[in-house]
Short mmCIF file of C-alpha atoms and ligand atoms in Angstrom, two decimals:
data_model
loop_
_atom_site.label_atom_id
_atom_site.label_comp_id
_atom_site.label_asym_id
_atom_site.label_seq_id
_atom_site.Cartn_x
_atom_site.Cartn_y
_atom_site.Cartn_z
CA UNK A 21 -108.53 -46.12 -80.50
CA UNK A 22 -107.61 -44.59 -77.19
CA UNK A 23 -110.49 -42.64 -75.50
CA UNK A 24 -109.20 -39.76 -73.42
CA UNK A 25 -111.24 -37.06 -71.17
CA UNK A 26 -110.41 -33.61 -70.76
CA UNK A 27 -111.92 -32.35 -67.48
CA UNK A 28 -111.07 -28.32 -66.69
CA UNK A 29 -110.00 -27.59 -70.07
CA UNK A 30 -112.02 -24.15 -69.99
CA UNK A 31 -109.72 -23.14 -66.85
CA UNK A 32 -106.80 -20.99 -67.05
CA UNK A 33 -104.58 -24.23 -67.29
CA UNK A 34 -106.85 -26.12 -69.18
CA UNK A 35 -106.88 -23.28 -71.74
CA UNK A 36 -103.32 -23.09 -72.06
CA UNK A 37 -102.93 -26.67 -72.26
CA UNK A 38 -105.43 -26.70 -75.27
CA UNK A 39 -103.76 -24.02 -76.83
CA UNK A 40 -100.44 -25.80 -76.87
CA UNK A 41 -102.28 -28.85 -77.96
CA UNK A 42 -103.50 -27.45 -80.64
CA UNK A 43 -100.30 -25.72 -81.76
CA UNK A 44 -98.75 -29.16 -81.71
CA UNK A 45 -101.60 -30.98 -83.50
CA UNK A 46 -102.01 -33.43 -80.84
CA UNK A 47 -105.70 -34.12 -81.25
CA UNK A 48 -104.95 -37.31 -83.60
CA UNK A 49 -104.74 -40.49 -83.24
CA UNK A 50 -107.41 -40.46 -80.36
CA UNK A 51 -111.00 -40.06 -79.08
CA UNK A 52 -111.35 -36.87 -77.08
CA UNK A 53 -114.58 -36.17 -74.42
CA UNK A 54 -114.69 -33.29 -72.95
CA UNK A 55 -116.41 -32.89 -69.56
CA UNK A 56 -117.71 -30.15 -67.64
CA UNK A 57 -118.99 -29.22 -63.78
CA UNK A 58 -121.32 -26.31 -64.51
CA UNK A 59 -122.95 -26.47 -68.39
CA UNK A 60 -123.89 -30.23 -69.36
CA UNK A 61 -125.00 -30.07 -72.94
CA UNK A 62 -123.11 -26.99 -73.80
CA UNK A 63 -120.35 -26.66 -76.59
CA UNK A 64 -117.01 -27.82 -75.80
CA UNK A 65 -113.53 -26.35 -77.01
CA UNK A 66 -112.80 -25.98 -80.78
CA UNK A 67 -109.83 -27.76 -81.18
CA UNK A 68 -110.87 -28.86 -84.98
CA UNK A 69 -113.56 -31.57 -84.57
CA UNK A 70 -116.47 -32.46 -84.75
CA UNK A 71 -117.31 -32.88 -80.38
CA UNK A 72 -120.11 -34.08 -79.09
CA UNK A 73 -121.79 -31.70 -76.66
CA UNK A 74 -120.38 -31.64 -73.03
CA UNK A 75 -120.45 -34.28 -70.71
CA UNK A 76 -121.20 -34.05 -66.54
CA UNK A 77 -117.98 -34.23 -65.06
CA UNK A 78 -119.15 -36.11 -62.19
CA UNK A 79 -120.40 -38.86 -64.11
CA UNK A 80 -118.26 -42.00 -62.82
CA UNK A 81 -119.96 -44.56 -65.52
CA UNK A 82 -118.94 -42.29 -68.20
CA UNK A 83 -115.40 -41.59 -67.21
CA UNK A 84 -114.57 -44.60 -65.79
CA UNK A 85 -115.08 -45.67 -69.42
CA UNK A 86 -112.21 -44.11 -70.49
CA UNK A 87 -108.61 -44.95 -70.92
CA UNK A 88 -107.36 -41.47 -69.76
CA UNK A 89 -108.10 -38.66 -68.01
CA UNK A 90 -106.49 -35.16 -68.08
CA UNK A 91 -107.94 -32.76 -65.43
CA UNK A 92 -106.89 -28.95 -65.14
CA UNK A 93 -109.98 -28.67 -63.00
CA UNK A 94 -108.77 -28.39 -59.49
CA UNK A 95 -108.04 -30.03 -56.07
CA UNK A 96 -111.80 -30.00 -55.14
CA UNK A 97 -113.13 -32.20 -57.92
CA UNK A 98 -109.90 -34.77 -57.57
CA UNK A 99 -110.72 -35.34 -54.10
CA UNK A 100 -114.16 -35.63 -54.88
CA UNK A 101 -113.94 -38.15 -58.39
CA UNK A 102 -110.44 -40.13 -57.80
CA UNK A 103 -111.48 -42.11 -55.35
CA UNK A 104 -114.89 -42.79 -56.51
CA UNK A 105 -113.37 -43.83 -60.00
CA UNK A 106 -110.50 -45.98 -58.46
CA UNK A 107 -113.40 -47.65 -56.34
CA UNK A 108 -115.39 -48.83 -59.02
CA UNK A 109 -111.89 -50.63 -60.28
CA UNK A 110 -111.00 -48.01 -62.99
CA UNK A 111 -107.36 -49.28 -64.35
CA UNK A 112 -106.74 -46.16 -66.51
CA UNK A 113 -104.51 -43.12 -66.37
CA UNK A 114 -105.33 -40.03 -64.57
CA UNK A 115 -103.39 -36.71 -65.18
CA UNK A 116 -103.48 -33.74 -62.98
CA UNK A 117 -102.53 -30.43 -62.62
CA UNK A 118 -103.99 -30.16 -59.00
CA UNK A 119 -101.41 -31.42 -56.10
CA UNK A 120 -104.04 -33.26 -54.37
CA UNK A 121 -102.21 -36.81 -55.40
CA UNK A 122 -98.96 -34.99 -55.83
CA UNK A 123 -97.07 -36.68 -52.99
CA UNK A 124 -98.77 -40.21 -52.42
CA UNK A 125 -96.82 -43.07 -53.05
CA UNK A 126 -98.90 -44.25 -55.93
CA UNK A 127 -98.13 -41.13 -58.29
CA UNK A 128 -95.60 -39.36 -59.87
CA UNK A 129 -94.67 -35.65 -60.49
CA UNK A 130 -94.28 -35.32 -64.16
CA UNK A 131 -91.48 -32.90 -65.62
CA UNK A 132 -89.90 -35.46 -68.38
CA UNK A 133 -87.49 -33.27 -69.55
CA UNK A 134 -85.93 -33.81 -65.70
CA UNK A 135 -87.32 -36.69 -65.19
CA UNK A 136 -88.21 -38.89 -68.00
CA UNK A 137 -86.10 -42.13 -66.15
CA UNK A 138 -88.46 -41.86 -63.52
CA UNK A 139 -91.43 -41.93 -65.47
CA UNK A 140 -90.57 -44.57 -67.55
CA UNK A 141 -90.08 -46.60 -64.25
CA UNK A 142 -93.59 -45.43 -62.91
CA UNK A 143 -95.30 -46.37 -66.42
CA UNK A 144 -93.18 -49.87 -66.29
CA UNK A 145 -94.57 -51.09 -62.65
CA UNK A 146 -97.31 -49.66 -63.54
CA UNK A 147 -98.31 -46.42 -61.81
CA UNK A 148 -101.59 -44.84 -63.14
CA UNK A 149 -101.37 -41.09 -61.71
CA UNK A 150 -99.35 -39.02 -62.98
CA UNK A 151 -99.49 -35.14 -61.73
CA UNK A 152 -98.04 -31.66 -62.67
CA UNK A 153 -95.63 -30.23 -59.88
CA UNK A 154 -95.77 -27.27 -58.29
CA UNK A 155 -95.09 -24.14 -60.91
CA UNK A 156 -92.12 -22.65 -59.47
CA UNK A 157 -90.27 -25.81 -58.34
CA UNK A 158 -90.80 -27.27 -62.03
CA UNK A 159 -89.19 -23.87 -63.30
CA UNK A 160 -86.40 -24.13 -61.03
CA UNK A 161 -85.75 -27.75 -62.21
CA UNK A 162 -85.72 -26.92 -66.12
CA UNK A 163 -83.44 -24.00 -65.29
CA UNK A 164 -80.99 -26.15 -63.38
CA UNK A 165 -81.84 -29.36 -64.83
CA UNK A 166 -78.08 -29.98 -66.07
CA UNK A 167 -76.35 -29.54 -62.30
CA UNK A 168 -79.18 -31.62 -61.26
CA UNK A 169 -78.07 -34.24 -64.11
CA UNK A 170 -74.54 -34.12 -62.56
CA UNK A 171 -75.22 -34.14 -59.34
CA UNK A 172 -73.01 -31.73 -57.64
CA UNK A 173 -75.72 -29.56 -55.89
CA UNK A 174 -75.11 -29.65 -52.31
CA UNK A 175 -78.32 -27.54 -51.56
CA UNK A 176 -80.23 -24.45 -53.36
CA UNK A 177 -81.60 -21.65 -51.34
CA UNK A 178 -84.83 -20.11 -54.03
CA UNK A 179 -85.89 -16.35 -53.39
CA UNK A 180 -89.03 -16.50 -55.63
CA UNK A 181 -90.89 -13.57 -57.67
CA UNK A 182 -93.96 -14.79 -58.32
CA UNK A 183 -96.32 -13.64 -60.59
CA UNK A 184 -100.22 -12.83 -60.04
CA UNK A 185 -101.40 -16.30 -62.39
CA UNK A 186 -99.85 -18.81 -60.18
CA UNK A 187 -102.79 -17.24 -57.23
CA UNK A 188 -105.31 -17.64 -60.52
CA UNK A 189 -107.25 -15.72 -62.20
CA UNK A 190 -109.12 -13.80 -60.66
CA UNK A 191 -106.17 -12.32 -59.31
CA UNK A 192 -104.37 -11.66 -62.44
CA UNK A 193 -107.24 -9.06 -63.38
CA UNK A 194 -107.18 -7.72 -59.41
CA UNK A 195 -103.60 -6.91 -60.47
CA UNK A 196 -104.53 -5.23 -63.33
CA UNK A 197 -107.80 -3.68 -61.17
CA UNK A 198 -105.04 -2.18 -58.39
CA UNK A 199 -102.53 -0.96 -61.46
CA UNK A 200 -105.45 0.69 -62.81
CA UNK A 201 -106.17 2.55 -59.66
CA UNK A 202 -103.20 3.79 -58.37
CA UNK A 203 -103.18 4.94 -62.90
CA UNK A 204 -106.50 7.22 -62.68
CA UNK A 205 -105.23 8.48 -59.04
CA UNK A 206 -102.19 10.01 -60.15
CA UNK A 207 -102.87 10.51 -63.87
CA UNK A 208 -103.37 14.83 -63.42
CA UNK A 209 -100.08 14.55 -61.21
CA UNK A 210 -98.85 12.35 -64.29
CA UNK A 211 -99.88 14.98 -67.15
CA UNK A 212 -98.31 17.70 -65.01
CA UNK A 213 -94.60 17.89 -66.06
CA UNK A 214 -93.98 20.07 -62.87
CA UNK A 215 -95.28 17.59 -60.25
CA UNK A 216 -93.02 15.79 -58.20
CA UNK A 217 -92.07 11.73 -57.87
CA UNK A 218 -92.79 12.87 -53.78
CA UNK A 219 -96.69 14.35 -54.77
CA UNK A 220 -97.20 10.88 -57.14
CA UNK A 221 -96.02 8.98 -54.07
CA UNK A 222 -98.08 10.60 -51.40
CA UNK A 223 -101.37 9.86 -53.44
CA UNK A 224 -100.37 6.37 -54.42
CA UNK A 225 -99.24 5.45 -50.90
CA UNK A 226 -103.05 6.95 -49.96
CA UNK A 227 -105.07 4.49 -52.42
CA UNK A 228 -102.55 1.55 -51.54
CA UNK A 229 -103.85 2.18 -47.87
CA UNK A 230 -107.73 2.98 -48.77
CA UNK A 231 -110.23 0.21 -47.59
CA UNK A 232 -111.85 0.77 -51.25
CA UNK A 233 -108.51 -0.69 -52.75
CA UNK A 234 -108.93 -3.83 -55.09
CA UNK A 235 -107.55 -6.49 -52.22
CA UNK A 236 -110.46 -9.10 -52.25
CA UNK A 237 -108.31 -11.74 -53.91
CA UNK A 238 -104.89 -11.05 -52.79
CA UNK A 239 -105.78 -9.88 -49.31
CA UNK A 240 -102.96 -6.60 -49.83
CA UNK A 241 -102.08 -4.70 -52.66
CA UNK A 242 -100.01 -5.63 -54.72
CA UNK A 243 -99.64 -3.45 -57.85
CA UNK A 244 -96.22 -0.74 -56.21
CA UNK A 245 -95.87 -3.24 -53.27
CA UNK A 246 -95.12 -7.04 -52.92
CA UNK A 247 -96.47 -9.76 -50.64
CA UNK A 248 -94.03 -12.26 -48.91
CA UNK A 249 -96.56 -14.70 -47.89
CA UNK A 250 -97.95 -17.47 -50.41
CA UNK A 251 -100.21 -20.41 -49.73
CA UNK A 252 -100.70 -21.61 -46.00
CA UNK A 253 -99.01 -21.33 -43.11
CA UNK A 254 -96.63 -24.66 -42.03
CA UNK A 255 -95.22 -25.80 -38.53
CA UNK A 256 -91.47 -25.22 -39.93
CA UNK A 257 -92.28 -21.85 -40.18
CA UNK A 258 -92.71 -21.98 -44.37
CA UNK A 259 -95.26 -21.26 -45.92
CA UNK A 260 -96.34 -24.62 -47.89
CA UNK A 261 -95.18 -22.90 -51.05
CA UNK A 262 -91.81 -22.99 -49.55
CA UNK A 263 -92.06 -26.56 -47.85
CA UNK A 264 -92.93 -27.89 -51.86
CA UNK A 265 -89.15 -26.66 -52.65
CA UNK A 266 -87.57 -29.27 -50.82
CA UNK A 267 -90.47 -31.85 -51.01
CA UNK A 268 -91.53 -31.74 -54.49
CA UNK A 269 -87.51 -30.96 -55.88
CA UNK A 270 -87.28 -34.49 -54.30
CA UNK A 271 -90.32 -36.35 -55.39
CA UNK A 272 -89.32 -35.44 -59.30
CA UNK A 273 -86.09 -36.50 -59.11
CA UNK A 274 -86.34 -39.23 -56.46
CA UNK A 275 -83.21 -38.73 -54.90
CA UNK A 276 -81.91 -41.20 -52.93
CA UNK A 277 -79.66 -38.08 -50.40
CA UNK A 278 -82.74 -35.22 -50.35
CA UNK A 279 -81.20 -31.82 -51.30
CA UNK A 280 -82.39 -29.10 -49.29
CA UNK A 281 -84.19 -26.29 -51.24
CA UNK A 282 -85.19 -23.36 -49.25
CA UNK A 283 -86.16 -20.30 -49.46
CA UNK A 284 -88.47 -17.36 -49.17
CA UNK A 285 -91.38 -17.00 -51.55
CA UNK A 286 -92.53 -13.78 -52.67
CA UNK A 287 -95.91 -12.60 -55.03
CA UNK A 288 -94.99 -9.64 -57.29
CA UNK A 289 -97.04 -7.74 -59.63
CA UNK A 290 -95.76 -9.79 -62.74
CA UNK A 291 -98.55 -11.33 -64.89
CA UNK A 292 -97.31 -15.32 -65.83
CA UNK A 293 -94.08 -15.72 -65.23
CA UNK A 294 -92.42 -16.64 -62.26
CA UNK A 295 -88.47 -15.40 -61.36
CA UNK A 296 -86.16 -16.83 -58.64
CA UNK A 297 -82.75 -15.55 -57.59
CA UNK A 298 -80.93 -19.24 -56.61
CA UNK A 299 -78.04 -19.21 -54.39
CA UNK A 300 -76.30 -22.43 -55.13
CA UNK A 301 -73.95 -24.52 -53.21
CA UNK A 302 -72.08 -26.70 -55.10
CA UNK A 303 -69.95 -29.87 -53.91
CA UNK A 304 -66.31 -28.54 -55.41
CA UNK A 305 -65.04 -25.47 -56.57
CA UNK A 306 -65.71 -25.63 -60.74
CA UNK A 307 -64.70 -22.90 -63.19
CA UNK A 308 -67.95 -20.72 -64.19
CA UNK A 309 -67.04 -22.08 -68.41
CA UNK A 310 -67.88 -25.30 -67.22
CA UNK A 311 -70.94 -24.64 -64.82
CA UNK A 312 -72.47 -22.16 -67.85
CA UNK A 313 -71.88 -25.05 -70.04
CA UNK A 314 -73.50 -27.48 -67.76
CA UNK A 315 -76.38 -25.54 -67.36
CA UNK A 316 -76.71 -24.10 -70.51
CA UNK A 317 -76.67 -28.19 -72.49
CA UNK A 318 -79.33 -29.24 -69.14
CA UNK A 319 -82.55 -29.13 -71.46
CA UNK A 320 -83.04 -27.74 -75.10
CA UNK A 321 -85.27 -24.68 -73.52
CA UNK A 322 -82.65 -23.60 -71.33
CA UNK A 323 -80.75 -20.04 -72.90
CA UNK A 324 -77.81 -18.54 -70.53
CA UNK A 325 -78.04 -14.93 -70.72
CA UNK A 326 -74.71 -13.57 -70.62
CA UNK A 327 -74.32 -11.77 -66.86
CA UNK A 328 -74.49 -8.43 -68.62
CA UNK A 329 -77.11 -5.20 -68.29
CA UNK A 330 -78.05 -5.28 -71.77
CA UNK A 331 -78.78 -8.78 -72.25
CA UNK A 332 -80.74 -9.18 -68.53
CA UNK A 333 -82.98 -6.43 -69.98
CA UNK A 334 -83.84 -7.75 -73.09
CA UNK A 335 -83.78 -11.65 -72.21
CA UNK A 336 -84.13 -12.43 -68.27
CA UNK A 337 -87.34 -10.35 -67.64
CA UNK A 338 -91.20 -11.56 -67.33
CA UNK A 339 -91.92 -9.23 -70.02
CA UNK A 340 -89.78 -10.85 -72.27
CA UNK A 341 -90.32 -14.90 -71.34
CA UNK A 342 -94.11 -14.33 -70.92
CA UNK A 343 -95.70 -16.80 -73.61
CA UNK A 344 -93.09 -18.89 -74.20
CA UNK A 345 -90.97 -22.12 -73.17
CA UNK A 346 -87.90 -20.47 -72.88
CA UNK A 347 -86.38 -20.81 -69.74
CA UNK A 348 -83.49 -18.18 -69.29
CA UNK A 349 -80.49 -18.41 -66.77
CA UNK A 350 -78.21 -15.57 -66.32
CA UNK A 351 -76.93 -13.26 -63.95
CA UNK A 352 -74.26 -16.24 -63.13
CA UNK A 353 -71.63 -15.85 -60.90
CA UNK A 354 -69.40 -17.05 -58.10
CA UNK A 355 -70.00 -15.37 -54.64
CA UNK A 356 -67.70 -14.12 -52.22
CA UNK A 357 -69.29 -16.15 -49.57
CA UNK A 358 -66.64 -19.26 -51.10
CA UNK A 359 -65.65 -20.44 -54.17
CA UNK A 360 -68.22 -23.47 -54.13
CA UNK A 361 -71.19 -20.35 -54.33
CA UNK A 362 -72.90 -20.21 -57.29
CA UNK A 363 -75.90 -17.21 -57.45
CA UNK A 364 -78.01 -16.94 -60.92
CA UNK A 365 -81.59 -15.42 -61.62
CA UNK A 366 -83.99 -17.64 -63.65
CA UNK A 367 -87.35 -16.66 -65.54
CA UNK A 368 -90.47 -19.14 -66.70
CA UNK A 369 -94.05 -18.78 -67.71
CA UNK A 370 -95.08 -20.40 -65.06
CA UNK A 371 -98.76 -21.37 -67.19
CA UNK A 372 -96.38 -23.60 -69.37
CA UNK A 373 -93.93 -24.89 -67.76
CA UNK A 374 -95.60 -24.44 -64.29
CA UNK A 375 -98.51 -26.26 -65.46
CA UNK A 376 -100.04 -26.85 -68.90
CA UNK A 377 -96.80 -28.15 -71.04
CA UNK A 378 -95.60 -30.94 -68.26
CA UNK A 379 -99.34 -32.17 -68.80
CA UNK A 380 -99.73 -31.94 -72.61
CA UNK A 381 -95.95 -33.97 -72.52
CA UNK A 382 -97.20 -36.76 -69.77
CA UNK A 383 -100.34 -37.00 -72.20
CA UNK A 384 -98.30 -38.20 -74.94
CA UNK A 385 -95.66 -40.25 -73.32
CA UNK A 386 -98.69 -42.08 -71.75
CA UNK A 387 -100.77 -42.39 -75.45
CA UNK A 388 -97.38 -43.88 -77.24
CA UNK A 389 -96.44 -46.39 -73.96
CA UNK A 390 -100.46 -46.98 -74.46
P1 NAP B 18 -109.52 -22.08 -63.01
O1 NAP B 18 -109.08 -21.11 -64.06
O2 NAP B 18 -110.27 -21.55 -61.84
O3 NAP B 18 -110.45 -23.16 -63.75
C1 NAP B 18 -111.02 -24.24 -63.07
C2 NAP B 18 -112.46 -24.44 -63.53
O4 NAP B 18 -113.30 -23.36 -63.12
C3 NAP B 18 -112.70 -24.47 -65.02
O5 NAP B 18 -112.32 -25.70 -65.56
C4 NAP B 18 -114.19 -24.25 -65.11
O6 NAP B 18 -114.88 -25.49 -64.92
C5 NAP B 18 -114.49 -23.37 -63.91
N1 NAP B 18 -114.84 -21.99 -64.25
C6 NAP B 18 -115.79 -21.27 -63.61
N2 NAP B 18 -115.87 -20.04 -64.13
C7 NAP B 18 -114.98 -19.96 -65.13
C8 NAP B 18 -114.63 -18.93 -66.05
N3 NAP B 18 -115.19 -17.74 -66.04
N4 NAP B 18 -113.65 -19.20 -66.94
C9 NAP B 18 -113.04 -20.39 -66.97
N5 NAP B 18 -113.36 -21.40 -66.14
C10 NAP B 18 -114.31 -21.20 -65.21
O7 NAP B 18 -108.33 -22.95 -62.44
P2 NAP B 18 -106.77 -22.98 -62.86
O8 NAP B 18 -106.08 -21.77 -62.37
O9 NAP B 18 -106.68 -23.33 -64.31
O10 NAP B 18 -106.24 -24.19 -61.98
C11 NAP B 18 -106.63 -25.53 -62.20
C12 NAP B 18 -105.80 -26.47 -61.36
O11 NAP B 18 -104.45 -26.41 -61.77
C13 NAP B 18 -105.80 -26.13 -59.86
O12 NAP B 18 -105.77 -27.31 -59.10
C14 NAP B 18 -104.52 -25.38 -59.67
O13 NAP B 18 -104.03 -25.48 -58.35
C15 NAP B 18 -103.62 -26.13 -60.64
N6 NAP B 18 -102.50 -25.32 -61.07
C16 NAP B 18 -102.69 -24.02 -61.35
C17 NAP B 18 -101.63 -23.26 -61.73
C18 NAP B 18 -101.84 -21.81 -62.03
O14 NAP B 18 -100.90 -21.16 -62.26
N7 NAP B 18 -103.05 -21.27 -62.06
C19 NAP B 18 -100.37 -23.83 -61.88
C20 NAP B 18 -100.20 -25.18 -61.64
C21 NAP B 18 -101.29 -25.92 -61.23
P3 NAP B 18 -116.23 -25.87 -65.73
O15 NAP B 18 -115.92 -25.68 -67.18
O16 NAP B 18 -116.47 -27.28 -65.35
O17 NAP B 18 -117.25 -24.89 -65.24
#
């Protein structure tokens, strides 16, 4: 029976990613060990049996024991284990939602339902790391998966909305932490129906500019603002969240002519999911029935949203994709720019898709080639 280590499944991936294995009823058919940095001997994850108590993630005898290993637990401990475990000739699989091994040679960036030819050639000549992509370019490739498929994407300019989870979470409950703020400060304005939106504004515009403002994790407020800056700062200009568009878009698909992705990435007070307005160039000029089609048949999760006010409220918002796989495409249209011009807004819980499910599917494909 396969053995198979879960390292970081406490995290806010690893949590999702056992929730969703557990929902599936994947723990059969193999031996799990669970693994921990900070609480050796504590209790591990109830996924519905019996577990051993934990195990010290940093012990290279035990894991290089194993035929697997799935880590959600960061960039830190990859650099610090995967090459102490390769050193000690460890032949098994290692799965990872940290980028750390995201653009060697020797790995591949797992998103099978875009994908799946490439990993089955990585698996066949016999690549052993397999790692999640970056949230927002994943999303953008199960939302446009079936263009990809037909190749007639010239080149994709992304304006991103990302939400607070993607920066973790200690930032998702500074979101909540500034919301909650600016709430109490304006709450007697708020009960008085004779106050003005100009009185509300003045007092929230004071706390948003207060040193004792919640801003220790996002450096800014957030919560009635936005922050166009994520990740670090690159030589082109980018930031490296936008330098992953075009790297990562093709490292997944391993396109032989790179398609330029660009764009500007943006943090916004949403909680999990992730939204990008896409201005696409195609190669030809194609009637929208066929593009929706095309898009629409690209993946089973895909839903167009017909480019109407009543169905973008109720289906293309975070609030309404937060939780789920669905990845909604609407607000599709031709642009006056030229009749090649494609724009469209997409939506994606970017804990899923951006992270835990591309793991939890990579597990499996790996335990049935196994
Ligand atoms: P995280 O929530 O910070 O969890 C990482 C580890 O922190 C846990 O496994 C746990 O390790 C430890 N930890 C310490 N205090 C904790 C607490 N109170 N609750 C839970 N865990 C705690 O990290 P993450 O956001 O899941 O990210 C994990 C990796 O996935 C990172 O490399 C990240 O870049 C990548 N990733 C993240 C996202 C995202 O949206 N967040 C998306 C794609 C990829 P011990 O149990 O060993 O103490």
């Amino acid at each position: 029976m396969l053995r198979i280590g879960f390292v970081g499944w406490r995290g806010m991936v690893g949590s999702v990613l056992m929730g969703r294995m557990i929902d599936e009823q994947d723990f059969q058919g193999f031996e799990p060990t669970f693994f921990t940095t900070s609480n050796v001997g504590g209790e591990g994850p109830d996924v519905g049996l019996d577990i051993p108590p934990l195990n010290d993630a940093y012990d290279i005898s035990l894991l290089s024991s194993l035929d697997i290993i799935v880590t959600c637990q960061g960039g830190d401990y990859t650099k610090k284990v995967y090459p102490k475990i390769r050193e000690v000739g460890w032949k098994g699989y290692w799965i990872d939602s940290a980028s750390t091994l995201r653009m060697n040679d020797d790995s591949i960036i797992v998103l099978d339902p875009v994908n799946k030819n490439v990993i089955d050639a990585g698996l066949s000549s016999g690549i052993k790391a397999y790692v999640g992509g970056n949230c927002t370019v994943s999303l953008m490739l199960m939302a446009l998966s079936g263009l990809f498929a037909e190749g007639i994407i010239e080149w994709i300019s992304s304006m991103t909305y990302q939400a607070a989870s993607g920066a973790g979470a200690k930032n998702m409950k500074e979101l909540i932490a500034q919301i909650h703020v600016l709430g109490k400060a304006s709450s007697a304005l708020l009960d008085d129906p004779g106050s003005t939106a100009i009185a509300i504004d003045e007092v929230v515009t004071k706390e948003l500019r207060s040193n004792s403002f919640p801003t220790t994790n996002f450096k800014a407020p957030l919560a009635g603002s936005v922050i166009p800056w994520i990740d670090s700062a690159m030589e082109s200009g980018q930031t490296r969240e936008e330098w992953k568009g075009f790297a990562e878009t093709n490292k997944i698909l391993q396109t032989k002519n790179p398609i330029p992705v660009d764009g500007v990435c943006v943090r916004v007070g949403a909680m999990r999911c992730h939204s990008q307005g896409l201005t696409i160039k195609l190669d030809r000029d194609m009637p929208l029935d066929e593009l929706s089609e095309i898009i629409e048949k690209g993946n089973q999760w895909v839903k167009l949203v017909p480019n109407n006010m009543e169905s973008t409220l109720k289906f293309l918002t975070p609030a309404a994709v937060n939780s789920t796989l669905t990845i909604p495409v609407g607000r599709l249209r031709k642009m006056l720019i030229g009749p090649e011009y494609i724009t469209a807004f997409t939506v994606g819980d970017q804990l899923l898709w951006g992270a835990a499910e591309p793991i939890r599917r990579i597990l499996n494909i790996i335990i049935n080639y196994s």
